[in-house]
Coordinates of C-alpha atoms and ligand atoms in Angstrom, one line a residue:
M140 CA -36.9 -101.2 -18.8
A141 CA -36.0 -101.5 -15.1
D142 CA -33.6 -98.5 -15.1
L143 CA -35.3 -96.5 -17.8
D144 CA -36.1 -93.0 -16.5
I145 CA -38.4 -91.2 -18.8
D146 CA -39.8 -87.7 -18.0
P147 CA -43.5 -87.2 -18.1
F148 CA -45.1 -85.2 -21.0
I149 CA -46.4 -82.6 -18.4
V150 CA -49.1 -81.2 -20.6
M151 CA -50.8 -84.6 -20.6
E152 CA -50.7 -84.5 -16.8
V153 CA -52.3 -81.0 -16.8
M154 CA -55.0 -82.4 -19.0
R155 CA -55.5 -85.3 -16.6
D156 CA -55.8 -82.8 -13.6
A157 CA -58.3 -80.7 -15.6
A158 CA -60.4 -83.8 -16.3
V159 CA -60.6 -84.6 -12.6
L160 CA -61.9 -81.0 -12.0
E161 CA -64.4 -81.4 -14.9
Q162 CA -65.7 -84.6 -13.3
Q163 CA -66.3 -82.6 -10.2
G164 CA -68.4 -80.1 -12.2
A165 CA -65.9 -77.4 -12.9
D166 CA -66.0 -75.5 -16.2
V167 CA -62.3 -75.6 -17.2
I168 CA -61.1 -73.5 -20.1
H169 CA -58.4 -75.4 -21.9
M170 CA -55.3 -73.4 -23.0
E171 CA -52.9 -76.2 -22.2
V172 CA -53.4 -78.5 -25.1
G173 CA -52.0 -78.0 -28.6
Q174 CA -54.9 -79.2 -30.6
P175 CA -57.5 -77.4 -32.7
G176 CA -61.0 -77.2 -31.1
T177 CA -62.3 -78.0 -34.6
G178 CA -62.6 -81.5 -36.1
A179 CA -61.6 -82.9 -39.5
S180 CA -62.9 -81.1 -42.5
G181 CA -66.3 -81.8 -44.2
A182 CA -64.4 -83.4 -47.1
A183 CA -62.6 -85.8 -44.8
I184 CA -65.7 -86.8 -42.9
A185 CA -67.7 -87.4 -46.2
A186 CA -64.9 -89.6 -47.5
V187 CA -64.9 -91.6 -44.3
T188 CA -68.7 -91.9 -44.3
E189 CA -68.7 -93.2 -47.8
A190 CA -65.9 -95.7 -47.0
M191 CA -67.8 -97.0 -43.9
S192 CA -71.1 -97.4 -45.7
S193 CA -69.7 -99.0 -48.8
G194 CA -68.5 -101.9 -46.7
L195 CA -64.8 -101.6 -47.5
P196 CA -62.8 -104.0 -45.4
L197 CA -60.4 -101.3 -44.2
G198 CA -57.7 -103.8 -43.7
Y199 CA -54.0 -103.4 -43.5
T200 CA -52.4 -101.1 -46.1
V201 CA -48.8 -101.3 -47.3
A202 CA -46.5 -100.1 -44.5
L203 CA -45.6 -96.8 -46.1
G204 CA -49.2 -95.9 -46.7
Q205 CA -51.8 -95.8 -49.5
E206 CA -50.5 -94.6 -52.8
N207 CA -53.4 -92.3 -53.3
L208 CA -52.6 -90.4 -50.1
R209 CA -48.9 -90.3 -51.0
Q210 CA -49.8 -88.8 -54.4
R211 CA -51.9 -86.2 -52.7
I212 CA -49.0 -85.2 -50.5
A213 CA -46.6 -85.1 -53.5
A214 CA -49.1 -82.7 -55.2
H215 CA -49.2 -80.7 -52.0
Y216 CA -45.4 -80.1 -52.2
A217 CA -45.7 -79.2 -55.9
N218 CA -48.6 -76.7 -55.2
S219 CA -47.4 -75.2 -51.9
Y220 CA -43.6 -75.2 -52.3
G221 CA -43.1 -75.7 -56.0
L222 CA -41.1 -78.7 -55.1
E223 CA -41.1 -82.1 -56.9
V224 CA -41.2 -85.0 -54.4
S225 CA -41.4 -88.6 -55.6
I226 CA -44.0 -90.8 -53.8
A227 CA -41.1 -93.2 -53.1
D228 CA -39.8 -90.7 -50.7
I229 CA -43.0 -90.3 -48.7
A230 CA -44.0 -92.5 -45.7
I231 CA -47.3 -92.2 -44.1
T232 CA -47.0 -92.5 -40.3
A233 CA -49.0 -92.6 -37.1
G234 CA -48.9 -88.9 -36.7
A235 CA -45.6 -87.0 -36.4
S236 CA -45.0 -89.0 -33.2
G237 CA -44.9 -92.3 -35.1
A238 CA -42.5 -90.6 -37.6
F239 CA -40.2 -89.6 -34.8
V240 CA -39.7 -93.2 -33.7
L241 CA -39.1 -94.4 -37.2
A242 CA -36.7 -91.5 -38.1
F243 CA -34.7 -91.6 -34.9
L244 CA -34.2 -95.4 -35.1
A245 CA -33.3 -95.2 -38.8
A246 CA -31.0 -92.2 -38.5
F247 CA -29.2 -92.7 -35.2
K248 CA -27.6 -95.4 -33.2
Q249 CA -27.5 -95.8 -29.4
G250 CA -25.2 -93.2 -27.8
D251 CA -25.4 -90.9 -30.8
R252 CA -25.5 -87.2 -29.8
V253 CA -28.6 -85.4 -31.0
A254 CA -29.1 -81.6 -30.5
L255 CA -32.3 -79.8 -29.9
A256 CA -33.2 -76.3 -28.9
S257 CA -34.5 -75.6 -25.4
P258 CA -37.4 -74.5 -25.1
G259 CA -38.6 -77.2 -27.4
Y260 CA -41.2 -80.0 -27.9
P261 CA -40.6 -82.4 -25.0
A262 CA -41.3 -85.6 -26.8
Y263 CA -38.2 -85.2 -28.9
R264 CA -36.1 -85.4 -25.8
N265 CA -38.1 -88.2 -24.1
I266 CA -38.2 -90.4 -27.2
L267 CA -34.5 -90.0 -27.9
V268 CA -33.7 -90.9 -24.3
A269 CA -36.0 -94.0 -24.5
L270 CA -34.2 -95.1 -27.6
G271 CA -30.8 -94.7 -26.0
M272 CA -29.5 -91.6 -27.8
E273 CA -27.7 -88.8 -26.0
V274 CA -29.7 -85.6 -26.0
V275 CA -27.7 -82.4 -26.3
T276 CA -29.8 -79.5 -25.1
I277 CA -29.1 -76.2 -26.7
P278 CA -30.4 -73.3 -24.6
C279 CA -31.8 -70.6 -27.0
N280 CA -33.3 -67.3 -26.2
D281 CA -35.1 -64.4 -27.7
E282 CA -32.0 -63.1 -29.6
T283 CA -32.1 -66.0 -32.1
G284 CA -35.9 -66.4 -31.9
F285 CA -35.4 -69.4 -29.6
Q286 CA -33.9 -71.2 -32.6
P287 CA -30.4 -72.8 -33.0
T288 CA -27.9 -71.1 -35.4
P289 CA -24.7 -72.5 -37.0
E290 CA -22.8 -70.2 -34.7
I291 CA -24.4 -71.8 -31.6
L292 CA -23.8 -75.3 -33.1
D293 CA -20.2 -74.5 -33.6
Q294 CA -19.8 -74.7 -29.8
V295 CA -21.1 -78.3 -29.6
D296 CA -18.9 -81.3 -30.5
N297 CA -19.6 -84.5 -32.2
L298 CA -23.2 -84.2 -33.2
A299 CA -25.0 -87.0 -35.2
G300 CA -28.2 -85.1 -35.5
L301 CA -30.1 -81.9 -35.0
I302 CA -33.9 -81.5 -34.6
V303 CA -35.5 -78.2 -35.5
A304 CA -39.1 -77.0 -35.7
S305 CA -40.4 -74.0 -37.6
P306 CA -42.8 -72.8 -36.5
A307 CA -41.7 -74.1 -33.2
N308 CA -43.6 -75.4 -30.1
P309 CA -43.9 -73.7 -27.5
T310 CA -42.6 -70.4 -28.9
G311 CA -44.3 -70.3 -32.4
T312 CA -41.1 -68.7 -33.7
M313 CA -39.9 -69.4 -37.2
L314 CA -36.7 -69.9 -39.1
S315 CA -36.6 -67.7 -42.2
S316 CA -35.9 -69.5 -45.4
N317 CA -32.3 -68.3 -45.4
E318 CA -31.8 -69.4 -41.7
L319 CA -33.1 -72.9 -42.5
K320 CA -30.9 -73.1 -45.6
R321 CA -27.9 -72.2 -43.5
L322 CA -28.7 -74.8 -41.0
S323 CA -29.3 -77.4 -43.7
E324 CA -26.0 -76.6 -45.3
Y325 CA -24.2 -76.6 -41.9
C326 CA -25.6 -80.1 -41.2
D327 CA -25.0 -81.6 -44.6
N328 CA -21.3 -80.4 -44.6
R329 CA -20.7 -82.1 -41.3
S330 CA -22.8 -85.3 -41.9
I331 CA -25.2 -84.2 -39.2
R332 CA -28.6 -85.6 -39.9
L333 CA -31.1 -82.7 -39.7
I334 CA -34.7 -83.6 -38.8
S335 CA -37.1 -80.7 -39.6
D336 CA -40.4 -80.9 -37.8
E337 CA -42.8 -79.0 -40.1
I338 CA -46.0 -79.9 -38.3
Y339 CA -47.1 -76.3 -37.9
H340 CA -46.7 -75.4 -41.6
G341 CA -49.9 -73.8 -42.8
L342 CA -50.5 -72.1 -39.5
T343 CA -48.5 -68.8 -39.9
Y344 CA -49.5 -65.1 -39.5
G345 CA -47.6 -63.4 -42.2
Q346 CA -44.2 -65.2 -42.7
E347 CA -43.6 -67.7 -45.4
T348 CA -42.6 -71.2 -44.6
A349 CA -39.9 -73.1 -46.4
T350 CA -39.5 -76.9 -46.2
V351 CA -35.9 -78.1 -45.7
W352 CA -36.1 -80.2 -48.8
E353 CA -36.0 -77.1 -50.9
F354 CA -32.3 -77.0 -49.8
G355 CA -31.4 -80.7 -50.3
Q356 CA -32.8 -84.1 -49.6
K357 CA -30.4 -85.4 -46.9
S358 CA -32.7 -84.2 -44.1
V359 CA -35.8 -85.8 -42.8
V360 CA -39.0 -83.8 -43.0
I361 CA -41.7 -84.7 -40.6
N362 CA -45.3 -83.4 -40.9
S363 CA -48.8 -84.4 -39.8
F364 CA -52.5 -84.0 -40.3
S365 CA -52.9 -83.1 -36.6
K366 CA -52.6 -79.3 -36.7
Y367 CA -53.4 -77.4 -39.9
F368 CA -55.6 -80.3 -41.0
S369 CA -57.3 -80.4 -37.6
M370 CA -57.1 -84.2 -37.2
T371 CA -55.2 -84.9 -34.0
G372 CA -57.0 -88.0 -32.9
W373 CA -56.9 -89.6 -36.3
R374 CA -53.2 -90.3 -35.8
V375 CA -51.9 -89.7 -39.2
G376 CA -48.8 -87.8 -40.4
W377 CA -46.1 -88.2 -43.0
M378 CA -42.4 -88.1 -43.5
L379 CA -40.0 -87.3 -46.4
M380 CA -37.3 -89.8 -46.3
P381 CA -33.8 -89.3 -47.5
S382 CA -33.0 -92.2 -50.0
D383 CA -30.3 -93.7 -47.7
L384 CA -32.9 -94.2 -44.9
S385 CA -36.0 -95.2 -46.8
Q386 CA -35.4 -99.0 -46.8
N387 CA -34.8 -99.2 -43.1
I388 CA -37.7 -96.9 -42.3
E389 CA -40.0 -99.1 -44.4
R390 CA -38.8 -102.2 -42.6
L391 CA -39.1 -100.6 -39.2
A392 CA -42.7 -99.4 -40.1
Q393 CA -43.6 -103.0 -41.2
N394 CA -42.4 -104.4 -37.9
L395 CA -43.4 -101.7 -35.5
F396 CA -46.8 -100.6 -36.8
I397 CA -47.6 -102.8 -39.9
C398 CA -49.3 -99.7 -41.3
P399 CA -51.0 -96.4 -40.3
P400 CA -54.7 -96.6 -39.6
A401 CA -56.6 -97.3 -43.0
I402 CA -59.6 -95.1 -42.2
S403 CA -57.4 -92.1 -41.2
Q404 CA -55.5 -92.4 -44.5
I405 CA -58.8 -92.1 -46.4
A406 CA -59.8 -89.0 -44.4
A407 CA -56.4 -87.5 -44.8
A408 CA -56.4 -87.9 -48.6
A409 CA -59.9 -86.4 -48.9
S410 CA -58.9 -83.4 -46.7
F411 CA -56.8 -82.0 -49.6
D412 CA -60.1 -81.6 -51.5
D413 CA -61.2 -78.6 -49.4
L414 CA -58.4 -76.5 -48.1
A415 CA -60.6 -73.4 -48.0
E416 CA -62.4 -74.8 -45.0
L417 CA -59.1 -75.5 -43.1
D418 CA -57.9 -71.9 -44.0
Q419 CA -60.8 -70.4 -42.2
H420 CA -59.5 -71.8 -38.9
I421 CA -56.5 -69.6 -39.3
D422 CA -58.7 -66.5 -39.2
V423 CA -59.9 -67.7 -35.8
Y424 CA -56.4 -68.3 -34.6
R425 CA -55.3 -64.9 -35.8
E426 CA -58.0 -63.2 -33.8
S427 CA -57.2 -65.2 -30.6
R428 CA -53.5 -64.5 -31.1
A429 CA -54.1 -60.8 -31.4
L430 CA -56.2 -60.9 -28.1
L431 CA -53.4 -62.6 -26.2
L432 CA -50.6 -60.4 -27.6
N433 CA -52.7 -57.4 -26.7
R434 CA -54.2 -58.3 -23.3
L435 CA -51.3 -60.2 -21.6
P436 CA -49.1 -57.1 -21.6
Q437 CA -51.9 -55.1 -20.1
M438 CA -51.8 -57.6 -17.2
G439 CA -48.1 -57.0 -16.8
I440 CA -47.0 -60.1 -18.8
T441 CA -45.0 -58.3 -21.3
R442 CA -42.1 -60.6 -22.4
L443 CA -43.7 -62.8 -25.1
A444 CA -42.1 -65.0 -27.7
P445 CA -43.1 -63.6 -31.2
A446 CA -45.7 -66.3 -32.1
D447 CA -45.0 -66.1 -35.8
G448 CA -46.9 -69.4 -36.3
A449 CA -48.5 -72.3 -34.6
F450 CA -51.1 -71.5 -31.9
Y451 CA -49.1 -70.7 -28.8
V452 CA -47.9 -67.8 -26.8
Y453 CA -44.9 -68.5 -24.7
A454 CA -44.9 -66.0 -21.9
F455 CA -42.3 -65.0 -19.3
V456 CA -43.9 -65.0 -15.7
G457 CA -40.6 -64.9 -13.7
H458 CA -41.8 -61.7 -12.0
L459 CA -44.8 -63.7 -10.7
T460 CA -43.3 -67.1 -9.9
D461 CA -40.1 -69.2 -9.9
N462 CA -42.2 -72.3 -10.0
S463 CA -44.3 -72.4 -13.1
L464 CA -45.6 -75.9 -12.4
E465 CA -47.2 -74.7 -9.1
W466 CA -48.4 -71.4 -10.7
C467 CA -50.2 -73.4 -13.5
K468 CA -51.7 -75.8 -10.9
K469 CA -53.0 -72.8 -8.8
L470 CA -54.4 -71.1 -11.9
L471 CA -56.2 -74.4 -12.8
N472 CA -57.5 -75.1 -9.4
E473 CA -58.6 -71.5 -8.5
A474 CA -59.6 -70.0 -11.9
H475 CA -60.2 -73.2 -13.9
V476 CA -57.8 -72.1 -16.7
A477 CA -55.5 -74.9 -17.8
T478 CA -52.1 -73.8 -19.1
T479 CA -48.8 -75.6 -19.6
P480 CA -45.8 -74.7 -17.4
G481 CA -42.6 -73.9 -19.3
V482 CA -40.7 -76.8 -17.5
D483 CA -42.3 -79.1 -20.0
F484 CA -40.3 -77.4 -22.7
D485 CA -37.2 -76.1 -20.9
Q486 CA -36.1 -78.0 -17.8
G487 CA -33.6 -75.2 -16.9
R488 CA -35.4 -71.9 -17.4
G489 CA -39.0 -73.1 -17.9
H490 CA -39.8 -72.5 -14.2
Q491 CA -40.3 -68.9 -15.2
W492 CA -42.3 -69.4 -18.4
V493 CA -45.9 -70.6 -19.3
R494 CA -47.4 -71.6 -22.6
F495 CA -50.9 -70.5 -23.5
S496 CA -52.4 -72.4 -26.4
F497 CA -55.0 -70.4 -28.4
A498 CA -56.2 -73.4 -30.6
G499 CA -59.7 -73.3 -29.1
T500 CA -62.4 -70.7 -29.9
T501 CA -61.9 -67.0 -29.6
E502 CA -64.7 -67.0 -27.0
A503 CA -62.8 -69.5 -24.8
V504 CA -59.6 -67.3 -25.1
T505 CA -61.5 -64.2 -24.2
N506 CA -63.1 -65.9 -21.1
A507 CA -59.7 -67.4 -20.1
L508 CA -58.1 -63.9 -20.3
N509 CA -60.9 -62.5 -18.2
R510 CA -60.5 -65.2 -15.5
L511 CA -56.7 -64.7 -15.6
E512 CA -56.9 -61.0 -15.2
K513 CA -59.2 -61.4 -12.1
W514 CA -57.1 -64.1 -10.7
L515 CA -53.9 -62.0 -11.0
Q516 CA -55.6 -59.1 -9.3
K517 CA -56.5 -61.3 -6.4
S518 CA -53.3 -63.2 -6.0
Ligands
PLP1229 C1 -43.8 -79.7 -32.5 C2 -44.7 -80.9 -32.4 N1 -44.3 -82.0 -33.1 C3 -45.0 -83.1 -33.1 C4 -46.2 -83.1 -32.4 C5 -47.0 -84.5 -32.3 O1 -47.9 -84.5 -33.4 P1 -48.8 -85.8 -33.8 O2 -50.2 -85.5 -33.3 O3 -48.8 -85.6 -35.4 O4 -48.2 -87.0 -33.4 C6 -46.7 -82.0 -31.7 C7 -47.9 -82.0 -30.9 O5 -48.2 -81.1 -30.2 C8 -45.8 -80.9 -31.7 O6 -46.1 -79.8 -31.1

């Protein structure tokens, strides 16, 4: 541990600074954090209430999770993707984050080179570093929707793994079904383990999402109840495991976590009972997204990633600052709008980018935009 050098997850530090301001009485609008302003669905809460009042012991479950929940997830793949998935291939995890640790440990060994797009979700990089893997950062830009392509990967040697996310964080950009298929084939042909983070599936604004398992089952699929299902704090997610990794993943899960939280598994299973309620959240996100895409350019912030899915707008602010960290701090301290500096997602170019999350209410987004507009006029 002594010489371990892990970068901070900057958004968590912004949240901490915002909390200090709030303790001093400030009314902070949160556009930094990637979590729905809503809670778990009514169906999930009802199931939890019933489980608590019926005196269930809520003890350990098997390490890979309750069969009932795994069946619901298998049914979800049949209904949403027309894909048959065996429950033996499904592991319930402590959110996508728990799945990353299990997947990376099972799929890679120390020193393995694992590629990921930059900008990208910072925890991939930080977890890989903590586990002793070598992170190969692939700078991607608007031309490829901030996503890697086989042509870009051709320029990188000796990869053991590739992580992709579609829709992605922080850009919201998506890989088309064909692009994902090409990446899947590219990786399979070269024994590169593809890890597909599908946590933002269900949160899209027109484009279809494909799961990488439609193109073969050598990849690892990671998903979660945090985003579409609006259950961040419940810490429950899932993984589709390639058969050659499943035994090691199960043994790692037994030893590292014993099992995912029992009560959260009950809530997660019930949340499939009422998807209509969850779909209503997307209408709110769609409205907030439109507001941002419309009003930011009016303020001179014109270069925006497409935001095909998820609930983020990744915006170029290089004409306003070369130090997004300081810019976001100033915006927080002076206008009480919390945002995430691009350096969290792209250590090279992120000094000129900022991520706005629109996962809260449309009213909050409107107020934040009003404050930002005034602040920009003054500064
Ligand atoms: C791309 C991506 N993957 C994974 C996670 C972590 O999700 P979980 O809450 O399921 O651990 C996040 C959280 O913001 C994310 O943006």
